[in-house]
mmCIF file of C-alpha atoms in Angstrom:
data_model
loop_
_atom_site.group_PDB
_atom_site.id
_atom_site.type_symbol
_atom_site.label_atom_id
_atom_site.label_comp_id
_atom_site.label_asym_id
_atom_site.label_seq_id
_atom_site.Cartn_x
_atom_site.Cartn_y
_atom_site.Cartn_z
ATOM 1 C CA MET A 1 0.149 0.343 -0.275
ATOM 2 C CA HIS A 2 1.419 3.103 -1.223
ATOM 3 C CA VAL A 3 0.358 6.519 1.194
ATOM 4 C CA ALA A 4 0.892 10.036 0.162
ATOM 5 C CA ILE A 5 2.055 12.698 3.523
ATOM 6 C CA GLN A 6 2.683 15.796 2.970
ATOM 7 C CA GLY A 7 6.418 16.249 4.455
ATOM 8 C CA PHE A 8 9.743 14.217 4.844
ATOM 9 C CA GLN A 9 10.909 11.663 6.843
ATOM 10 C CA GLY A 10 10.978 13.222 10.572
ATOM 11 C CA SER A 11 7.724 14.746 9.941
ATOM 12 C CA PHE A 12 4.471 14.694 11.930
ATOM 13 C CA HIS A 13 3.310 13.595 9.001
ATOM 14 C CA GLN A 14 5.322 10.511 9.282
ATOM 15 C CA VAL A 15 4.540 9.162 13.154
ATOM 16 C CA ALA A 16 0.831 10.050 12.616
ATOM 17 C CA ALA A 17 0.653 8.074 8.996
ATOM 18 C CA ARG A 18 2.911 5.393 10.346
ATOM 19 C CA GLN A 19 0.381 4.934 13.538
ATOM 20 C CA TYR A 20 -2.556 4.760 11.082
ATOM 21 C CA PHE A 21 -0.787 2.796 8.976
ATOM 22 C CA GLY A 22 1.592 0.675 9.920
ATOM 23 C CA ALA A 23 4.567 -0.309 9.518
ATOM 24 C CA ALA A 24 3.798 -2.293 6.070
ATOM 25 C CA ALA A 25 2.562 0.830 3.706
ATOM 26 C CA ALA A 26 5.328 2.738 1.698
ATOM 27 C CA LEU A 27 5.175 6.385 2.223
ATOM 28 C CA ASN A 28 5.298 8.616 -0.677
ATOM 29 C CA PHE A 29 6.314 11.822 0.607
ATOM 30 C CA CYS A 30 5.202 15.229 -1.296
ATOM 31 C CA ALA A 31 6.200 18.918 -0.759
ATOM 32 C CA THR A 32 2.846 20.105 -0.963
ATOM 33 C CA PHE A 33 -0.904 18.767 0.366
ATOM 34 C CA GLY A 34 -2.099 19.876 -3.202
ATOM 35 C CA GLU A 35 0.591 17.261 -3.992
ATOM 36 C CA VAL A 36 -0.949 14.635 -1.822
ATOM 37 C CA VAL A 37 -4.733 14.984 -3.139
ATOM 38 C CA ALA A 38 -3.157 14.781 -6.118
ATOM 39 C CA GLN A 39 -1.590 11.555 -5.936
ATOM 40 C CA VAL A 40 -4.331 9.945 -4.511
ATOM 41 C CA ALA A 41 -6.320 11.130 -7.186
ATOM 42 C CA ASP A 42 -4.382 9.757 -10.338
ATOM 43 C CA GLY A 43 -3.293 6.085 -8.874
ATOM 44 C CA ARG A 44 -0.329 7.406 -7.924
ATOM 45 C CA ALA A 45 -0.714 6.564 -4.115
ATOM 46 C CA ASP A 46 -3.896 4.167 -2.595
ATOM 47 C CA ALA A 47 -4.729 6.416 -0.439
ATOM 48 C CA ALA A 48 -3.480 10.238 2.010
ATOM 49 C CA LEU A 49 -3.357 10.941 5.526
ATOM 50 C CA MET A 50 -3.362 14.987 5.497
ATOM 51 C CA ALA A 51 -3.422 17.251 8.639
ATOM 52 C CA MET A 52 -6.460 19.401 9.198
ATOM 53 C CA GLU A 53 -6.038 21.165 11.897
ATOM 54 C CA ASN A 54 -3.875 21.884 15.227
ATOM 55 C CA SER A 55 -5.635 22.647 18.875
ATOM 56 C CA LEU A 56 -3.145 25.463 19.909
ATOM 57 C CA ALA A 57 -3.013 26.534 15.503
ATOM 58 C CA GLY A 58 -6.327 26.196 14.337
ATOM 59 C CA SER A 59 -7.144 25.008 11.226
ATOM 60 C CA ILE A 60 -5.412 25.031 7.765
ATOM 61 C CA LEU A 61 -7.714 26.526 6.056
ATOM 62 C CA PRO A 62 -6.802 25.580 2.078
ATOM 63 C CA ASN A 63 -6.763 22.039 3.160
ATOM 64 C CA TYR A 64 -10.579 22.335 3.613
ATOM 65 C CA LEU A 65 -10.834 23.771 -0.259
ATOM 66 C CA LEU A 66 -9.042 20.480 -1.477
ATOM 67 C CA LEU A 67 -11.466 18.576 0.391
ATOM 68 C CA GLU A 68 -14.739 20.847 -1.596
ATOM 69 C CA ARG A 69 -12.856 20.204 -4.539
ATOM 70 C CA ALA A 70 -11.613 16.499 -4.344
ATOM 71 C CA ASP A 71 -13.534 13.306 -5.522
ATOM 72 C CA LEU A 72 -11.974 11.703 -2.197
ATOM 73 C CA THR A 73 -13.912 10.216 0.433
ATOM 74 C CA ILE A 74 -12.726 10.133 4.176
ATOM 75 C CA THR A 75 -12.135 7.064 5.573
ATOM 76 C CA GLY A 76 -10.650 7.576 9.159
ATOM 77 C CA GLU A 77 -8.877 10.373 11.441
ATOM 78 C CA VAL A 78 -5.870 10.409 13.340
ATOM 79 C CA TYR A 79 -5.565 12.198 16.639
ATOM 80 C CA LEU A 80 -1.614 12.958 17.297
ATOM 81 C CA PRO A 81 0.179 14.977 19.985
ATOM 82 C CA ILE A 82 2.472 17.157 19.183
ATOM 83 C CA HIS A 83 5.406 17.901 20.901
ATOM 84 C CA GLN A 84 8.176 20.168 19.125
ATOM 85 C CA HIS A 85 11.414 20.756 20.157
ATOM 86 C CA LEU A 86 14.399 23.975 19.735
ATOM 87 C CA LEU A 87 16.872 21.072 17.406
ATOM 88 C CA ALA A 88 20.263 22.526 16.362
ATOM 89 C CA LEU A 89 24.116 20.870 15.457
ATOM 90 C CA PRO A 90 25.667 19.329 18.303
ATOM 91 C CA GLY A 91 28.156 21.642 20.491
ATOM 92 C CA THR A 92 25.049 24.437 19.852
ATOM 93 C CA THR A 93 23.996 26.967 23.129
ATOM 94 C CA LEU A 94 21.386 29.296 22.981
ATOM 95 C CA ALA A 95 23.548 32.291 22.597
ATOM 96 C CA ASP A 96 24.556 31.030 19.373
ATOM 97 C CA VAL A 97 21.520 30.756 17.540
ATOM 98 C CA GLN A 98 20.030 33.815 15.283
ATOM 99 C CA ALA A 99 18.145 32.439 13.440
ATOM 100 C CA VAL A 100 14.999 29.345 13.729
ATOM 101 C CA HIS A 101 13.536 27.593 10.855
ATOM 102 C CA SER A 102 10.655 25.743 10.466
ATOM 103 C CA HIS A 103 6.667 24.612 9.642
ATOM 104 C CA PRO A 104 4.557 27.729 9.912
ATOM 105 C CA MET A 105 2.364 26.018 12.170
ATOM 106 C CA ALA A 106 4.790 24.890 13.876
ATOM 107 C CA LEU A 107 6.414 28.291 14.890
ATOM 108 C CA ARG A 108 2.975 29.360 15.733
ATOM 109 C CA GLN A 109 2.490 26.236 18.092
ATOM 110 C CA CYS A 110 5.633 27.801 19.698
ATOM 111 C CA GLY A 111 4.838 31.412 19.564
ATOM 112 C CA ASP A 112 5.345 32.267 23.631
ATOM 113 C CA PHE A 113 8.582 30.580 23.428
ATOM 114 C CA LEU A 114 10.060 32.062 20.169
ATOM 115 C CA ALA A 115 8.931 36.045 21.967
ATOM 116 C CA GLN A 116 11.501 35.367 25.034
ATOM 117 C CA HIS A 117 13.933 35.356 21.578
ATOM 118 C CA PRO A 118 13.057 38.855 20.072
ATOM 119 C CA HIS A 119 16.106 38.894 18.499
ATOM 120 C CA TRP A 120 15.519 34.928 16.122
ATOM 121 C CA GLN A 121 14.924 35.446 12.966
ATOM 122 C CA LEU A 122 11.790 33.229 11.891
ATOM 123 C CA VAL A 123 11.765 31.778 8.723
ATOM 124 C CA GLU A 124 8.987 29.939 7.840
ATOM 125 C CA THR A 125 9.833 26.180 5.705
ATOM 126 C CA GLU A 126 7.232 23.529 3.783
ATOM 127 C CA ASP A 127 8.391 20.817 6.385
ATOM 128 C CA THR A 128 9.573 20.338 10.340
ATOM 129 C CA GLY A 129 11.278 17.195 8.815
ATOM 130 C CA LEU A 130 13.423 18.725 5.875
ATOM 131 C CA SER A 131 14.079 21.334 7.973
ATOM 132 C CA ALA A 132 15.840 19.603 10.294
ATOM 133 C CA GLN A 133 17.707 17.139 7.248
ATOM 134 C CA LEU A 134 18.543 20.463 5.801
ATOM 135 C CA LEU A 135 19.710 22.119 9.179
ATOM 136 C CA ALA A 136 21.683 18.613 8.978
ATOM 137 C CA GLU A 137 22.951 18.882 5.657
ATOM 138 C CA ARG A 138 24.324 22.198 5.523
ATOM 139 C CA GLN A 139 25.662 22.267 8.698
ATOM 140 C CA THR A 140 24.662 26.346 9.207
ATOM 141 C CA PRO A 141 26.161 27.835 12.576
ATOM 142 C CA GLY A 142 23.403 29.916 14.581
ATOM 143 C CA VAL A 143 20.278 27.928 12.499
ATOM 144 C CA ALA A 144 18.311 25.884 14.912
ATOM 145 C CA VAL A 145 14.767 23.755 14.324
ATOM 146 C CA VAL A 146 11.808 22.958 15.706
ATOM 147 C CA ALA A 147 11.000 19.700 14.846
ATOM 148 C CA GLY A 148 9.672 16.737 16.521
ATOM 149 C CA ALA A 149 12.197 14.798 18.838
ATOM 150 C CA GLN A 150 11.968 11.737 16.014
ATOM 151 C CA ALA A 151 13.891 13.987 13.794
ATOM 152 C CA ALA A 152 16.603 14.808 15.976
ATOM 153 C CA ALA A 153 17.135 10.898 16.052
ATOM 154 C CA ALA A 154 17.017 10.352 12.174
ATOM 155 C CA PHE A 155 19.517 13.632 11.868
ATOM 156 C CA GLY A 156 21.803 13.652 14.932
ATOM 157 C CA LEU A 157 20.706 16.505 16.137
ATOM 158 C CA GLN A 158 20.795 18.201 19.832
ATOM 159 C CA LEU A 159 17.681 18.961 21.601
ATOM 160 C CA LEU A 160 18.466 22.683 22.635
ATOM 161 C CA ALA A 161 15.411 23.056 23.815
ATOM 162 C CA PRO A 162 12.687 20.642 24.831
ATOM 163 C CA ALA A 163 9.214 20.887 24.694
ATOM 164 C CA ILE A 164 8.683 24.437 23.497
ATOM 165 C CA HIS A 165 4.974 24.451 22.232
ATOM 166 C CA ASP A 166 2.415 26.634 24.389
ATOM 167 C CA ASP A 167 0.488 24.261 26.031
ATOM 168 C CA PRO A 168 1.569 20.242 26.755
ATOM 169 C CA HIS A 169 -2.353 19.411 25.298
ATOM 170 C CA ASN A 170 -1.221 19.869 21.915
ATOM 171 C CA TYR A 171 -2.696 17.393 19.231
ATOM 172 C CA THR A 172 -2.767 18.276 14.702
ATOM 173 C CA ARG A 173 -5.901 15.694 13.705
ATOM 174 C CA PHE A 174 -5.307 14.345 10.528
ATOM 175 C CA LEU A 175 -7.353 13.000 7.676
ATOM 176 C CA VAL A 176 -7.447 9.322 6.045
ATOM 177 C CA LEU A 177 -8.176 10.235 2.418
ATOM 178 C CA GLU A 178 -9.197 7.617 -0.510
ATOM 179 C CA ARG A 179 -10.750 7.055 -3.435
ATOM 180 C CA ALA A 180 -14.697 6.775 -3.544
ATOM 181 C CA PRO A 181 -15.411 3.602 -5.362
ATOM 182 C CA GLU A 182 -12.083 1.683 -3.964
ATOM 183 C CA ALA A 183 -12.778 2.769 -0.211
ATOM 184 C CA GLN A 184 -13.776 -0.491 1.762
ATOM 185 C CA PRO A 185 -16.885 0.524 3.111
ATOM 186 C CA MET A 186 -17.064 1.893 7.132
ATOM 187 C CA THR A 187 -18.381 -1.131 9.436
ATOM 188 C CA ALA A 188 -20.198 0.936 12.297
ATOM 189 C CA PRO A 189 -19.204 4.720 11.169
ATOM 190 C CA ASP A 190 -19.846 7.190 14.148
ATOM 191 C CA LYS A 191 -18.527 10.261 12.797
ATOM 192 C CA ALA A 192 -19.340 12.664 9.261
ATOM 193 C CA SER A 193 -17.532 15.268 7.415
ATOM 194 C CA LEU A 194 -20.241 17.168 5.846
ATOM 195 C CA TYR A 195 -19.747 20.417 3.492
ATOM 196 C CA PHE A 196 -22.744 22.346 2.998
ATOM 197 C CA TYR A 197 -23.630 26.067 2.051
ATOM 198 C CA THR A 198 -27.545 27.608 2.748
ATOM 199 C CA SER A 199 -29.029 30.867 1.526
ATOM 200 C CA HIS A 200 -27.619 33.923 1.996
ATOM 201 C CA ALA A 201 -30.631 34.965 4.297
ATOM 202 C CA PRO A 202 -30.376 35.274 7.796
ATOM 203 C CA GLY A 203 -31.448 32.582 10.203
ATOM 204 C CA CYS A 204 -30.355 29.660 7.348
ATOM 205 C CA LEU A 205 -27.697 28.775 8.697
ATOM 206 C CA ALA A 206 -29.257 28.945 12.505
ATOM 207 C CA GLN A 207 -32.310 26.327 10.780
ATOM 208 C CA VAL A 208 -29.324 24.010 9.568
ATOM 209 C CA LEU A 209 -28.407 23.993 13.622
ATOM 210 C CA THR A 210 -31.204 23.254 14.976
ATOM 211 C CA LEU A 211 -32.087 20.216 12.646
ATOM 212 C CA VAL A 212 -28.272 18.578 14.129
ATOM 213 C CA ALA A 213 -29.093 19.499 17.948
ATOM 214 C CA ALA A 214 -32.876 18.290 17.077
ATOM 215 C CA HIS A 215 -31.267 14.613 16.260
ATOM 216 C CA GLY A 216 -28.834 14.822 19.249
ATOM 217 C CA PHE A 217 -25.722 15.000 17.012
ATOM 218 C CA ASN A 218 -22.559 16.437 19.138
ATOM 219 C CA LEU A 219 -21.298 18.821 16.281
ATOM 220 C CA SER A 220 -17.139 18.563 17.195
ATOM 221 C CA LYS A 221 -16.390 21.191 13.927
ATOM 222 C CA LEU A 222 -18.020 23.899 12.163
ATOM 223 C CA GLN A 223 -15.358 25.555 10.290
ATOM 224 C CA SER A 224 -16.686 28.174 7.609
ATOM 225 C CA CYS A 225 -14.998 28.839 3.884
ATOM 226 C CA PRO A 226 -15.025 31.400 1.279
ATOM 227 C CA ARG A 227 -16.805 30.627 -1.329
ATOM 228 C CA PRO A 228 -14.860 31.179 -4.932
ATOM 229 C CA SER A 229 -16.305 33.434 -6.488
ATOM 230 C CA GLN A 230 -19.027 34.497 -4.415
ATOM 231 C CA PRO A 231 -17.138 37.228 -2.456
ATOM 232 C CA TRP A 232 -18.658 37.132 1.200
ATOM 233 C CA HIS A 233 -20.154 34.314 0.766
ATOM 234 C CA TYR A 234 -19.359 31.046 2.342
ATOM 235 C CA GLY A 235 -19.712 27.279 2.637
ATOM 236 C CA PHE A 236 -19.676 24.922 6.026
ATOM 237 C CA HIS A 237 -17.507 22.090 7.226
ATOM 238 C CA ALA A 238 -18.976 19.908 9.531
ATOM 239 C CA ASP A 239 -17.898 17.112 11.708
ATOM 240 C CA VAL A 240 -21.242 15.768 13.239
ATOM 241 C CA GLU A 241 -20.295 12.601 16.202
ATOM 242 C CA PHE A 242 -23.061 10.301 16.348
ATOM 243 C CA ASP A 243 -23.786 6.835 17.925
ATOM 244 C CA ASN A 244 -26.329 4.785 15.642
ATOM 245 C CA PRO A 245 -26.225 5.430 11.791
ATOM 246 C CA ALA A 246 -29.435 6.123 11.628
ATOM 247 C CA GLN A 247 -29.634 9.182 13.162
ATOM 248 C CA LEU A 248 -27.616 10.811 10.166
ATOM 249 C CA ALA A 249 -29.543 8.888 7.492
ATOM 250 C CA THR A 250 -32.270 10.600 8.878
ATOM 251 C CA LEU A 251 -30.529 13.904 9.215
ATOM 252 C CA LEU A 252 -29.687 13.932 6.055
ATOM 253 C CA HIS A 253 -32.599 13.371 4.743
ATOM 254 C CA GLU A 254 -33.834 16.040 6.030
ATOM 255 C CA LEU A 255 -31.048 18.825 5.888
ATOM 256 C CA PRO A 256 -31.391 18.885 2.230
ATOM 257 C CA HIS A 257 -34.478 21.507 2.523
ATOM 258 C CA VAL A 258 -33.007 23.701 4.541
ATOM 259 C CA THR A 259 -28.925 24.201 2.605
ATOM 260 C CA GLU A 260 -29.012 24.971 -0.948
ATOM 261 C CA GLU A 261 -26.251 22.438 -1.392
ATOM 262 C CA LEU A 262 -25.375 19.289 0.630
ATOM 263 C CA ARG A 263 -22.166 16.481 0.324
ATOM 264 C CA VAL A 264 -21.025 13.914 2.452
ATOM 265 C CA LEU A 265 -16.808 13.920 2.417
ATOM 266 C CA GLY A 266 -17.039 10.822 4.542
ATOM 267 C CA THR A 267 -18.250 8.922 6.477
ATOM 268 C CA TYR A 268 -15.813 6.687 8.944
ATOM 269 C CA GLN A 269 -14.904 5.940 12.660
ATOM 270 C CA ARG A 270 -13.780 8.987 15.278
ATOM 271 C CA GLY A 271 -10.245 8.883 15.933
ATOM 272 C CA SER A 272 -8.718 7.961 19.487
ATOM 273 C CA MET A 273 -7.121 10.534 21.644
ATOM 274 C CA GLU A 274 -5.874 7.619 23.845
ATOM 275 C CA PHE A 275 -1.913 6.310 22.559
ATOM 276 C CA GLY A 276 0.070 3.111 22.909
ATOM 277 C CA GLU A 277 3.556 3.591 21.802
ATOM 278 C CA LEU A 278 3.726 5.354 18.554
ATOM 279 C CA VAL A 279 4.996 3.819 15.356
ATOM 280 C CA THR A 280 8.394 5.400 14.604
ATOM 281 C CA GLU A 281 9.736 4.849 11.186
ATOM 282 C CA ASN A 282 13.570 2.894 13.076
ATOM 283 C CA LYS A 283 10.973 0.207 14.125
ATOM 284 C CA ALA A 284 8.475 0.151 11.261
ATOM 285 C CA SER A 285 11.954 0.281 9.156
ATOM 286 C CA ALA A 286 12.196 -3.833 8.979
ATOM 287 C CA GLY A 287 8.719 -4.253 7.206
ATOM 288 C CA SER A 288 8.754 -1.233 5.072
ATOM 289 C CA ILE A 289 8.252 -1.614 1.444
#
């Protein structure tokens, strides 16, 4: 099985993919989220794992637009605890640091710590793991990176300052995407991701939310996204949790009466936020294909 992920060796996407798919999956590293979706759509990958939101930095809005446009279905989710560290070349001290490189979401997760060092230059990059790899390869003095412990282990970097994220309860939510015709039917789903938009009139969104509440759903996510070519008009991504699939069938029967468009992006089982031992690349390498 080939799984497309955004990022490279040492990234959190890699850890999340191993956690969900195990050691046997071959990982297709992609520089952008658009490439991740494209690889699944055109058959180069069987599935994708794509970050959607972080508990500190918030939603990755462009990825919601990718969900709207892609002819893929959501078949699962992963909640991964994120521990960000300041990594540097061995022997580096905090006084030596002049610039910090990392993905913008990682930098946002560590705002309090980085604000204590206003003279540091913050350089946004495409990936945490790649930032660590390039530092190890280039041996650039005065540069540190924000990344996970897996990146330090992979590239021989020093943990200069551990656990620098703003909140110890730092999680990223990832979605699993597959081509709809080939996705296996989900047994006992208890969560669904919907996309809808309503008439641009007072009270229309409230009607949708009233129906969701009336049928006993937990609305775990509601994200507004601009509708292209319609300034100040918005579509909505909603994640709803339920106990019985019959609840969802009833809701989907009634929602078209209060929406102008309604799409089910996927039904799946809720991801767990209780974790055992993470599957790292070093442990997975013996069985990788």
